[in-house]
CSV table of C-alpha atoms in Angstrom, one decimal:
chain,number,residue,atom,x,y,z
A,201,MET,CA,76.4,229.1,293.2
A,202,SER,CA,76.7,229.3,289.5
A,203,PRO,CA,73.2,229.4,287.6
A,204,GLN,CA,72.1,226.1,286.7
A,205,LYS,CA,71.5,225.9,282.5
A,206,LEU,CA,68.0,223.9,282.0
A,207,ALA,CA,69.0,221.8,279.2
A,208,SER,CA,65.8,219.7,279.4
A,209,ARG,CA,61.8,219.2,279.6
A,210,LYS,CA,62.8,217.5,283.0
A,211,ASP,CA,65.2,220.3,284.7
A,212,TYR,CA,62.1,222.6,283.5
A,213,GLU,CA,59.7,221.2,285.1
A,214,ALA,CA,62.1,220.5,288.6
A,215,LEU,CA,62.2,224.0,288.5
A,216,VAL,CA,58.4,225.0,288.2
A,217,GLY,CA,57.7,222.0,290.9
A,218,LYS,CA,60.3,223.7,293.2
A,219,TYR,CA,58.4,227.2,293.6
A,220,ASP,CA,54.6,228.3,294.6
A,221,THR,CA,55.4,232.0,293.6
A,222,PHE,CA,56.8,232.9,290.5
A,223,LEU,CA,58.1,236.9,289.9
A,224,PHE,CA,58.8,239.0,286.7
A,225,ASP,CA,59.9,241.9,285.5
A,226,CYS,CA,57.4,243.2,283.2
A,227,ASP,CA,59.4,245.7,281.1
A,228,GLY,CA,62.2,243.4,278.8
A,229,VAL,CA,60.4,240.2,280.0
A,230,ILE,CA,56.6,240.1,279.9
A,231,TRP,CA,56.8,242.7,277.1
A,232,HIS,CA,58.9,244.4,274.9
A,233,GLY,CA,57.6,248.2,274.2
A,234,SER,CA,54.0,247.8,273.5
A,235,LYS,CA,54.5,243.8,272.6
A,236,ALA,CA,54.2,241.0,274.6
A,237,VAL,CA,57.5,238.4,273.9
A,238,PRO,CA,56.6,235.6,272.4
A,239,ASN,CA,55.0,232.8,274.4
A,240,ILE,CA,55.0,234.4,277.3
A,241,GLN,CA,51.1,234.3,277.3
A,242,SER,CA,51.0,230.6,277.1
A,243,THR,CA,54.0,230.2,279.9
A,244,LEU,CA,51.8,232.6,282.6
A,245,GLY,CA,48.9,230.3,281.8
A,246,MET,CA,50.8,226.9,281.9
A,247,LEU,CA,52.0,228.4,285.9
A,248,ARG,CA,48.5,229.5,286.3
A,249,SER,CA,47.2,225.8,285.6
A,250,ARG,CA,49.4,224.2,288.1
A,251,GLY,CA,48.2,227.0,290.7
A,252,LYS,CA,51.5,228.6,290.8
A,253,ARG,CA,50.9,232.2,292.1
A,254,LEU,CA,52.3,235.1,289.8
A,255,ILE,CA,53.9,238.6,290.9
A,256,PHE,CA,54.4,241.5,288.0
A,257,VAL,CA,57.0,244.3,289.3
A,258,THR,CA,58.2,247.3,287.8
A,259,ASN,CA,60.4,250.3,288.7
A,260,ASN,CA,58.3,252.3,286.7
A,261,SER,CA,56.4,254.5,289.2
A,262,ALA,CA,54.5,256.9,286.7
A,263,THR,CA,51.9,254.0,285.9
A,264,SER,CA,49.1,252.9,288.0
A,265,ARG,CA,48.6,249.4,289.1
A,266,SER,CA,45.4,249.9,287.2
A,267,ASP,CA,46.7,251.0,284.1
A,268,TYR,CA,49.1,248.3,284.2
A,269,VAL,CA,46.1,245.6,284.3
A,270,THR,CA,44.7,247.4,281.5
A,271,LYS,CA,48.4,247.1,279.3
A,272,PHE,CA,48.5,243.2,280.1
A,273,THR,CA,44.7,243.0,278.9
A,274,LYS,CA,45.8,244.4,275.8
A,275,LEU,CA,48.2,242.3,275.3
A,276,GLY,CA,46.4,238.9,276.0
A,277,ILE,CA,47.5,238.3,279.7
A,278,GLN,CA,45.5,238.1,282.7
A,279,ALA,CA,46.6,239.9,285.4
A,280,ALA,CA,44.9,241.0,288.7
A,281,VAL,CA,45.9,244.4,290.0
A,282,GLU,CA,46.8,242.5,293.5
A,283,GLU,CA,49.8,240.9,291.4
A,284,ILE,CA,51.5,243.7,290.3
A,285,PHE,CA,53.7,246.0,292.6
A,286,SER,CA,55.4,248.9,291.2
A,287,SER,CA,57.9,250.9,293.2
A,288,ALA,CA,55.6,253.5,294.2
A,289,TYR,CA,52.9,250.7,295.1
A,290,ALA,CA,56.0,249.2,297.0
A,291,THR,CA,57.0,253.0,298.4
A,292,ALA,CA,53.0,253.4,299.5
A,293,VAL,CA,52.7,249.7,301.6
A,294,TYR,CA,55.9,250.7,303.0
A,295,LEU,CA,55.1,254.1,304.4
A,296,SER,CA,51.9,252.5,305.8
A,297,GLU,CA,52.7,249.2,307.3
A,298,VAL,CA,56.7,249.7,308.4
A,299,VAL,CA,56.8,253.5,309.2
A,300,GLN,CA,52.9,254.0,310.0
A,301,PHE,CA,52.6,256.6,307.9
A,302,ALA,CA,49.6,258.8,309.0
A,303,PRO,CA,47.3,258.5,305.9
A,304,GLU,CA,46.2,262.2,306.5
A,305,LYS,CA,49.9,263.3,306.1
A,306,VAL,CA,51.7,264.5,302.8
A,307,ALA,CA,55.6,263.2,302.1
A,308,TYR,CA,57.4,264.5,299.8
């Protein structure tokens, strides 16, 4: 199936109405370097005002989720630590929940 072009407000409304949760990559979608992408605050605010769940994903494993919250705040974007999923966090959840890796064990 080829991507659908959103050409009108009606198209955008239909897209937003169709989903309960929206996932956003951080680097390059939410921000470029240290600057927020234009209009991202209002876009995320609109989604939140409609009761949509937001999840922010990143493959950057060097930054903690709490440090990401700090960056979001500096950019004027509301985000909770529970909404942020980095590759490091995803790995930790996988090891804990799927593999049931004992917390006192060490992995390399």
